[in-house]
């Protein structure tokens, strides 16, 4: 049991390290970038996730407001949502805390997001601005044991274009 939770913690940590190392917004000094790049190699070995992440498109996401058993998670930062808007029925859990929130207690999750915490077999669909961060979040959810995990590859840019909204 301890080993199982240790492996989950390692995978979640490695995904975060990988995100930090590849996200240019952090402007890391040269030495830190090298350390993070080395950590990416370690995380790929420790965190290889053989389960495939499914892909959904606009048509699937458009129907989600009529499918409350599925959970649409926007992993952008709250300030991004204020600037552009949000896909109806989605909840906002920024990428940096996705693993933590999906591992939270049922009661805490419901009090924060107004939705029941997803079960391991709940359909989870992640999106962000362009589909990169949402893929990382989907990988993190799969590492935590969620089995029905998908990425809206077009994400906000596709949604906004089709809905006539600002990007």
Backbone as JSON, one array per atom type, in Angstrom:
{
  "sequence": "XXXXXXXXXXXXXXXXXXXXXXXXXXXXXXXXXXXXXXXXXXXXXXXXXXXXXXXXXXXXXXXXXXXXXXXXXXXXXXXXXXXXXXXXXXXXXXXXXXXXXXXXXXXXXXXXXXXXXXXXXXXXXXXXXXXXXXXXXXXXXXXXXXXXXXXXXXXXXXXXXXXXXXX",
  "N": [[0.82, -1.19, 0.0], [1.88, 1.26, 0.88], [3.9, 1.54, -1.03], [2.41, 1.88, -3.37], [1.19, 4.43, -2.99], [3.49, 5.94, -2.76], [4.57, 5.72, -5.33], [2.58, 7.07, -6.77], [2.85, 9.63, -5.67], [5.45, 10.23, -6.51], [5.11, 10.25, -9.3], [3.27, 12.41, -9.63], [4.81, 14.51, -8.61], [6.95, 14.49, -10.41], [5.65, 15.17, -12.78], [4.99, 17.8, -12.19], [7.56, 18.91, -11.96], [8.43, 18.52, -14.58], [6.64, 20.23, -15.88], [7.42, 22.74, -14.8], [9.99, 22.91, -15.81], [9.6, 23.09, -18.53], [8.04, 25.29, -18.98], [8.14, 28.48, -20.11], [7.48, 30.77, -18.75], [8.58, 30.89, -16.26], [11.21, 31.76, -16.32], [13.82, 30.7, -15.53], [17.12, 30.73, -14.05], [20.2, 29.87, -15.79], [21.65, 27.58, -14.62], [19.6, 26.47, -13.06], [17.82, 25.75, -15.05], [19.22, 23.7, -16.3], [19.31, 21.8, -14.22], [16.55, 21.31, -13.99], [16.04, 20.28, -16.56], [17.53, 17.93, -16.41], [16.02, 16.7, -14.46], [13.74, 16.18, -15.89], [14.42, 13.98, -17.48], [14.68, 12.02, -15.48], [12.06, 12.08, -14.51], [10.66, 11.12, -16.69], [11.48, 8.47, -16.76], [10.62, 7.52, -14.24], [7.95, 8.16, -14.28], [6.61, 7.15, -16.46], [3.73, 6.73, -18.25], [1.6, 4.42, -19.28], [-1.03, 4.37, -19.99], [-3.29, 5.53, -22.36], [-4.11, 8.85, -23.23], [-7.18, 10.08, -23.97], [-8.69, 11.95, -26.69], [-10.76, 14.73, -27.18], [-13.17, 16.66, -29.08], [-14.57, 19.83, -30.19], [-17.35, 19.33, -30.58], [-17.96, 17.31, -28.72], [-17.34, 18.61, -26.29], [-19.17, 20.7, -26.38], [-21.58, 19.41, -25.81], [-21.36, 18.81, -23.14], [-22.64, 20.27, -21.09], [-25.05, 19.07, -20.82], [-24.43, 16.7, -19.72], [-23.95, 15.91, -16.8], [-22.57, 13.96, -15.39], [-20.03, 13.85, -16.32], [-16.88, 15.52, -16.03], [-15.6, 18.63, -16.71], [-12.59, 20.21, -16.74], [-10.89, 23.17, -16.41], [-7.66, 24.13, -16.72], [-6.31, 26.51, -16.7], [-4.86, 29.57, -15.38], [-6.57, 31.57, -12.89], [-6.62, 34.34, -13.59], [-6.45, 34.26, -16.36], [-8.93, 33.25, -17.06], [-10.55, 35.36, -16.28], [-9.83, 37.22, -18.2], [-10.64, 36.1, -20.63], [-12.91, 34.43, -20.4], [-14.97, 31.5, -19.77], [-15.55, 28.05, -20.46], [-18.85, 26.89, -20.52], [-20.1, 24.99, -17.78], [-17.62, 24.11, -16.93], [-15.06, 23.61, -14.43], [-12.59, 25.43, -12.61], [-9.37, 24.44, -12.07], [-6.26, 25.18, -11.54], [-3.3, 24.11, -13.31], [-1.01, 23.72, -11.67], [-2.03, 22.79, -9.25], [-3.62, 20.61, -9.74], [-3.16, 17.8, -9.23], [-3.09, 17.76, -6.44], [-5.68, 18.69, -5.79], [-7.33, 16.75, -6.98], [-6.72, 14.66, -5.37], [-7.74, 15.38, -2.97], [-10.02, 15.36, -0.12], [-13.42, 14.13, -0.37], [-15.33, 15.88, 0.71], [-13.94, 18.35, 0.93], [-13.33, 18.84, -1.78], [-15.91, 19.1, -2.88], [-16.81, 21.36, -1.44], [-15.14, 23.34, -2.43], [-15.51, 23.34, -5.23], [-18.16, 22.89, -5.83], [-19.07, 20.57, -6.94], [-19.36, 17.01, -6.94], [-16.56, 15.11, -5.87], [-14.6, 13.56, -8.33], [-14.85, 10.08, -9.13], [-12.6, 7.28, -9.55], [-13.35, 6.23, -12.06], [-14.78, 8.24, -13.28], [-15.58, 10.31, -16.05], [-13.17, 12.48, -17.07], [-12.41, 15.54, -18.48], [-9.98, 17.6, -19.71], [-8.99, 20.99, -20.24], [-7.25, 23.87, -21.55], [-5.62, 26.76, -22.64], [-4.49, 26.19, -25.17], [-4.16, 23.44, -25.27], [-1.83, 22.26, -24.34], [-1.08, 22.48, -21.55], [-3.33, 21.21, -20.55], [-3.0, 18.59, -21.42], [-0.86, 17.83, -19.82], [-2.13, 17.96, -17.33], [-4.03, 15.95, -17.68], [-2.34, 13.74, -17.87], [-1.35, 13.78, -15.26], [-3.7, 13.21, -13.82], [-4.23, 10.62, -14.75], [-2.0, 9.37, -13.7], [-2.7, 9.41, -11.06], [-4.56, 7.47, -10.98], [-7.0, 7.74, -12.3], [-9.19, 6.6, -14.78], [-10.67, 7.26, -17.06], [-9.77, 9.52, -18.86], [-9.43, 12.5, -20.65], [-8.31, 14.84, -23.18], [-9.07, 18.04, -24.32], [-8.0, 18.94, -27.13], [-8.03, 21.24, -28.81], [-8.84, 23.16, -27.07], [-9.31, 26.32, -25.3], [-8.78, 28.14, -27.41], [-9.86, 26.93, -29.72], [-12.54, 26.63, -28.87], [-13.31, 29.35, -28.42], [-13.03, 30.42, -30.99], [-15.0, 29.0, -32.44], [-17.26, 29.74, -31.03], [-17.35, 32.43, -31.33], [-15.97, 34.15, -29.57], [-13.65, 36.23, -27.64], [-10.17, 35.5, -27.94]],
  "CA": [[0.0, 0.0, 0.0], [2.77, 2.41, 0.96], [4.59, 1.65, -2.3], [1.47, 2.42, -4.35], [1.06, 5.87, -2.77], [4.79, 6.54, -3.05], [4.67, 5.82, -6.78], [1.67, 8.14, -7.19], [3.46, 10.9, -5.27], [6.6, 10.46, -7.4], [4.59, 10.64, -10.62], [2.71, 13.76, -9.56], [5.94, 15.43, -8.43], [7.71, 14.54, -11.66], [4.88, 15.94, -13.76], [5.15, 19.2, -11.83], [8.93, 19.29, -12.34], [8.44, 18.6, -16.04], [5.92, 21.46, -16.23], [8.26, 23.89, -14.46], [11.16, 22.95, -16.67], [9.24, 23.39, -19.91], [7.23, 26.49, -19.04], [9.05, 29.62, -20.24], [7.07, 31.9, -17.9], [9.31, 30.89, -15.01], [12.49, 32.45, -16.52], [14.79, 30.14, -14.6], [18.52, 30.95, -14.39], [20.78, 28.8, -16.6], [21.91, 26.37, -13.84], [18.32, 25.88, -12.68], [17.25, 25.1, -16.24], [19.92, 22.43, -16.49], [18.82, 20.88, -13.2], [15.19, 20.92, -14.34], [16.1, 19.43, -17.73], [17.95, 16.62, -15.92], [14.87, 16.14, -13.74], [12.78, 15.69, -16.88], [14.82, 12.62, -17.82], [14.33, 11.18, -14.35], [10.61, 11.98, -14.42], [10.17, 10.26, -17.77], [11.71, 7.08, -16.37], [9.79, 7.17, -13.09], [6.55, 8.51, -14.44], [6.05, 6.75, -17.73], [2.33, 6.38, -18.08], [1.26, 3.66, -20.47], [-2.42, 4.55, -20.36], [-3.45, 6.56, -23.38], [-5.0, 9.96, -22.93], [-8.1, 10.27, -25.08], [-8.82, 13.3, -27.24], [-12.13, 15.12, -27.55], [-13.23, 17.85, -29.91], [-15.57, 20.84, -29.86], [-18.7, 18.74, -30.52], [-18.09, 16.59, -27.44], [-17.35, 19.6, -25.22], [-20.42, 21.46, -26.51], [-22.66, 18.62, -25.21], [-21.08, 18.49, -21.73], [-23.57, 20.91, -20.16], [-26.17, 18.13, -20.66], [-23.88, 15.45, -19.21], [-23.34, 16.26, -15.51], [-21.74, 12.87, -14.86], [-18.68, 14.09, -16.81], [-16.31, 16.71, -15.41], [-14.74, 19.44, -17.55], [-11.68, 20.95, -15.86], [-10.08, 24.2, -17.05], [-6.44, 24.2, -15.92], [-5.66, 27.82, -16.82], [-4.83, 30.39, -14.17], [-7.79, 32.36, -12.75], [-6.56, 35.62, -14.32], [-6.73, 33.97, -17.76], [-10.38, 33.11, -17.2], [-11.12, 36.7, -16.2], [-9.55, 37.92, -19.45], [-11.27, 35.5, -21.81], [-14.17, 33.73, -20.14], [-14.88, 30.1, -19.37], [-16.49, 27.15, -21.12], [-19.93, 26.55, -19.59], [-20.06, 23.76, -16.98], [-16.27, 23.73, -16.5], [-14.56, 24.13, -13.16], [-11.2, 25.86, -12.76], [-8.34, 23.92, -11.17], [-5.0, 25.45, -12.24], [-2.42, 22.97, -13.5], [-0.1, 23.53, -10.55], [-2.66, 22.13, -8.09], [-4.55, 19.56, -10.19], [-2.94, 16.54, -8.5], [-3.49, 17.99, -5.04], [-7.14, 18.81, -5.7], [-7.95, 15.47, -7.3], [-6.44, 13.76, -4.26], [-8.37, 15.94, -1.76], [-11.18, 14.63, 0.39], [-14.68, 14.38, -1.07], [-15.98, 17.06, 1.29], [-13.17, 19.53, 0.55], [-13.52, 19.05, -3.21], [-17.28, 19.61, -3.1], [-16.94, 22.72, -0.9], [-14.39, 24.26, -3.28], [-15.91, 23.35, -6.64], [-19.6, 22.73, -6.01], [-19.3, 19.32, -7.65], [-18.82, 15.86, -6.24], [-15.23, 14.71, -6.28], [-14.71, 12.47, -9.3], [-14.41, 8.72, -8.82], [-11.56, 6.87, -10.5], [-13.89, 5.96, -13.39], [-15.5, 9.41, -13.79], [-15.0, 10.89, -17.25], [-12.53, 13.78, -16.84], [-11.94, 16.18, -19.7], [-9.18, 18.76, -19.35], [-8.68, 21.96, -21.29], [-6.5, 25.06, -21.14], [-5.7, 27.73, -23.73], [-4.18, 25.58, -26.47], [-4.11, 21.99, -25.19], [-0.56, 21.76, -23.82], [-1.21, 22.28, -20.1], [-4.4, 20.24, -20.27], [-2.43, 17.26, -21.58], [-0.08, 17.57, -18.6], [-3.1, 17.69, -16.26], [-4.61, 14.64, -17.96], [-1.32, 12.77, -17.47], [-1.32, 13.76, -13.8], [-4.9, 12.5, -13.37], [-4.02, 9.2, -15.05], [-1.01, 8.88, -12.73], [-3.41, 9.26, -9.79], [-5.44, 6.31, -11.07], [-8.24, 8.0, -13.05], [-9.12, 5.73, -15.95], [-11.37, 7.84, -18.22], [-9.17, 10.85, -18.9], [-9.34, 13.0, -22.02], [-7.8, 16.19, -23.4], [-9.68, 18.83, -25.4], [-6.79, 19.44, -27.78], [-8.2, 22.61, -29.3], [-8.99, 23.95, -25.84], [-10.0, 27.6, -25.36], [-8.64, 28.77, -28.72], [-10.86, 26.32, -30.6], [-13.86, 26.98, -28.34], [-13.57, 30.77, -28.66], [-13.21, 30.63, -32.43], [-16.29, 28.44, -32.85], [-18.34, 30.44, -30.33], [-17.26, 33.86, -31.62], [-15.53, 34.81, -28.35], [-12.25, 36.66, -27.7], [-9.19, 34.46, -27.64]],
  "C": [[0.86, 1.25, 0.0], [3.46, 2.64, -0.38], [3.68, 2.27, -3.36], [1.36, 3.93, -4.2], [2.37, 6.59, -3.04], [4.96, 6.72, -4.55], [3.77, 6.94, -7.31], [2.28, 9.5, -6.87], [4.65, 11.23, -6.17], [6.11, 10.91, -8.76], [4.06, 12.06, -10.62], [3.82, 14.8, -9.43], [6.71, 15.58, -9.73], [6.96, 15.33, -12.72], [4.99, 17.43, -13.47], [6.53, 19.71, -12.22], [9.02, 19.45, -13.84], [7.76, 19.89, -16.5], [6.79, 22.69, -15.96], [9.43, 24.02, -15.42], [10.82, 23.35, -18.1], [8.43, 24.66, -20.06], [8.13, 27.73, -19.01], [8.65, 30.79, -19.33], [7.85, 31.97, -16.6], [10.67, 31.56, -15.1], [13.55, 31.98, -15.53], [16.21, 30.5, -15.02], [19.09, 29.71, -15.08], [20.98, 27.51, -15.81], [20.61, 25.68, -13.44], [17.69, 25.17, -13.86], [17.91, 23.75, -16.48], [19.44, 21.4, -15.48], [17.42, 20.39, -13.54], [15.19, 20.01, -15.56], [16.56, 18.02, -17.33], [16.81, 15.93, -15.19], [13.84, 15.58, -14.7], [13.12, 14.25, -17.26], [14.45, 11.64, -16.73], [12.82, 10.99, -14.3], [10.05, 11.1, -15.52], [10.36, 8.79, -17.41], [10.79, 6.66, -15.23], [8.31, 7.28, -13.38], [5.96, 8.04, -15.76], [4.65, 6.2, -17.5], [1.86, 5.7, -19.35], [-0.2, 3.85, -20.87], [-2.55, 5.73, -21.31], [-4.42, 7.63, -22.89], [-5.88, 10.16, -24.16], [-8.16, 11.73, -25.51], [-10.29, 13.54, -27.55], [-12.07, 16.39, -28.39], [-14.37, 18.77, -29.46], [-16.96, 20.22, -29.69], [-18.95, 18.03, -29.19], [-18.2, 17.6, -26.29], [-18.65, 20.4, -25.22], [-21.58, 20.74, -25.81], [-22.51, 18.43, -23.7], [-22.04, 19.14, -20.74], [-24.8, 20.02, -19.91], [-25.72, 16.79, -20.11], [-23.17, 15.7, -17.87], [-22.48, 15.17, -14.89], [-20.29, 13.0, -15.33], [-18.18, 15.41, -16.22], [-15.32, 17.38, -16.36], [-13.9, 20.34, -16.66], [-10.8, 21.87, -16.69], [-8.84, 24.38, -16.18], [-5.67, 25.51, -16.1], [-5.66, 28.52, -15.47], [-6.09, 31.26, -14.1], [-7.77, 33.68, -13.52], [-6.81, 35.42, -15.81], [-8.23, 33.87, -18.0], [-11.06, 34.47, -17.14], [-10.95, 37.46, -17.5], [-10.37, 37.4, -20.62], [-12.67, 34.94, -21.58], [-13.9, 32.26, -19.9], [-15.89, 29.28, -20.15], [-17.57, 26.78, -20.11], [-19.76, 25.14, -19.02], [-18.65, 23.36, -16.55], [-15.98, 24.28, -15.11], [-13.09, 24.48, -13.37], [-10.33, 25.27, -11.66], [-7.02, 24.15, -11.91], [-4.07, 24.24, -12.25], [-1.55, 22.69, -12.29], [-0.69, 22.82, -9.36], [-3.62, 21.01, -8.48], [-4.39, 18.28, -9.37], [-3.43, 16.65, -7.06], [-5.01, 18.01, -4.9], [-7.84, 17.49, -6.01], [-7.72, 14.42, -6.22], [-7.08, 14.23, -2.96], [-9.55, 15.09, -1.32], [-12.44, 15.0, -0.41], [-15.31, 15.68, -0.6], [-15.26, 18.34, 0.88], [-13.36, 19.86, -0.92], [-14.89, 19.67, -3.48], [-17.42, 21.05, -2.58], [-16.22, 23.74, -1.78], [-15.0, 24.43, -4.66], [-17.4, 23.16, -6.89], [-19.98, 21.49, -6.8], [-18.77, 18.19, -6.8], [-17.42, 15.55, -6.77], [-15.35, 13.54, -7.25], [-14.2, 11.15, -8.73], [-13.33, 8.34, -9.82], [-12.06, 6.6, -11.91], [-14.73, 7.09, -13.97], [-14.8, 9.92, -15.05], [-14.48, 12.29, -16.93], [-12.03, 14.3, -18.17], [-11.23, 17.46, -19.28], [-9.04, 19.69, -20.54], [-7.93, 23.13, -20.69], [-6.66, 26.09, -22.25], [-5.53, 27.03, -25.08], [-4.04, 24.06, -26.44], [-2.83, 21.41, -24.61], [-0.65, 21.48, -22.32], [-2.28, 21.25, -19.77], [-3.91, 18.81, -20.48], [-1.62, 16.89, -20.35], [-1.02, 17.24, -17.43], [-3.73, 16.31, -16.44], [-3.62, 13.53, -17.57], [-1.25, 12.65, -15.95], [-2.52, 12.99, -13.24], [-4.76, 10.99, -13.61], [-3.02, 8.6, -14.07], [-1.64, 8.67, -11.36], [-4.41, 8.1, -9.82], [-6.77, 6.55, -11.77], [-8.13, 7.29, -14.4], [-9.79, 6.28, -17.2], [-10.96, 9.3, -18.34], [-8.98, 11.28, -20.35], [-8.84, 14.45, -22.04], [-8.57, 16.84, -24.55], [-8.52, 19.55, -26.07], [-6.9, 20.88, -28.27], [-8.34, 23.62, -28.18], [-9.66, 25.31, -26.11], [-9.92, 28.24, -26.74], [-9.66, 28.23, -29.71], [-12.27, 26.71, -30.17], [-14.22, 28.43, -28.69], [-13.81, 31.05, -30.14], [-14.59, 30.16, -32.88], [-17.48, 29.15, -32.22], [-18.33, 31.95, -30.59], [-16.86, 34.69, -30.41], [-14.09, 35.28, -28.5], [-11.31, 35.53, -27.28], [-8.23, 34.97, -26.6]]
}
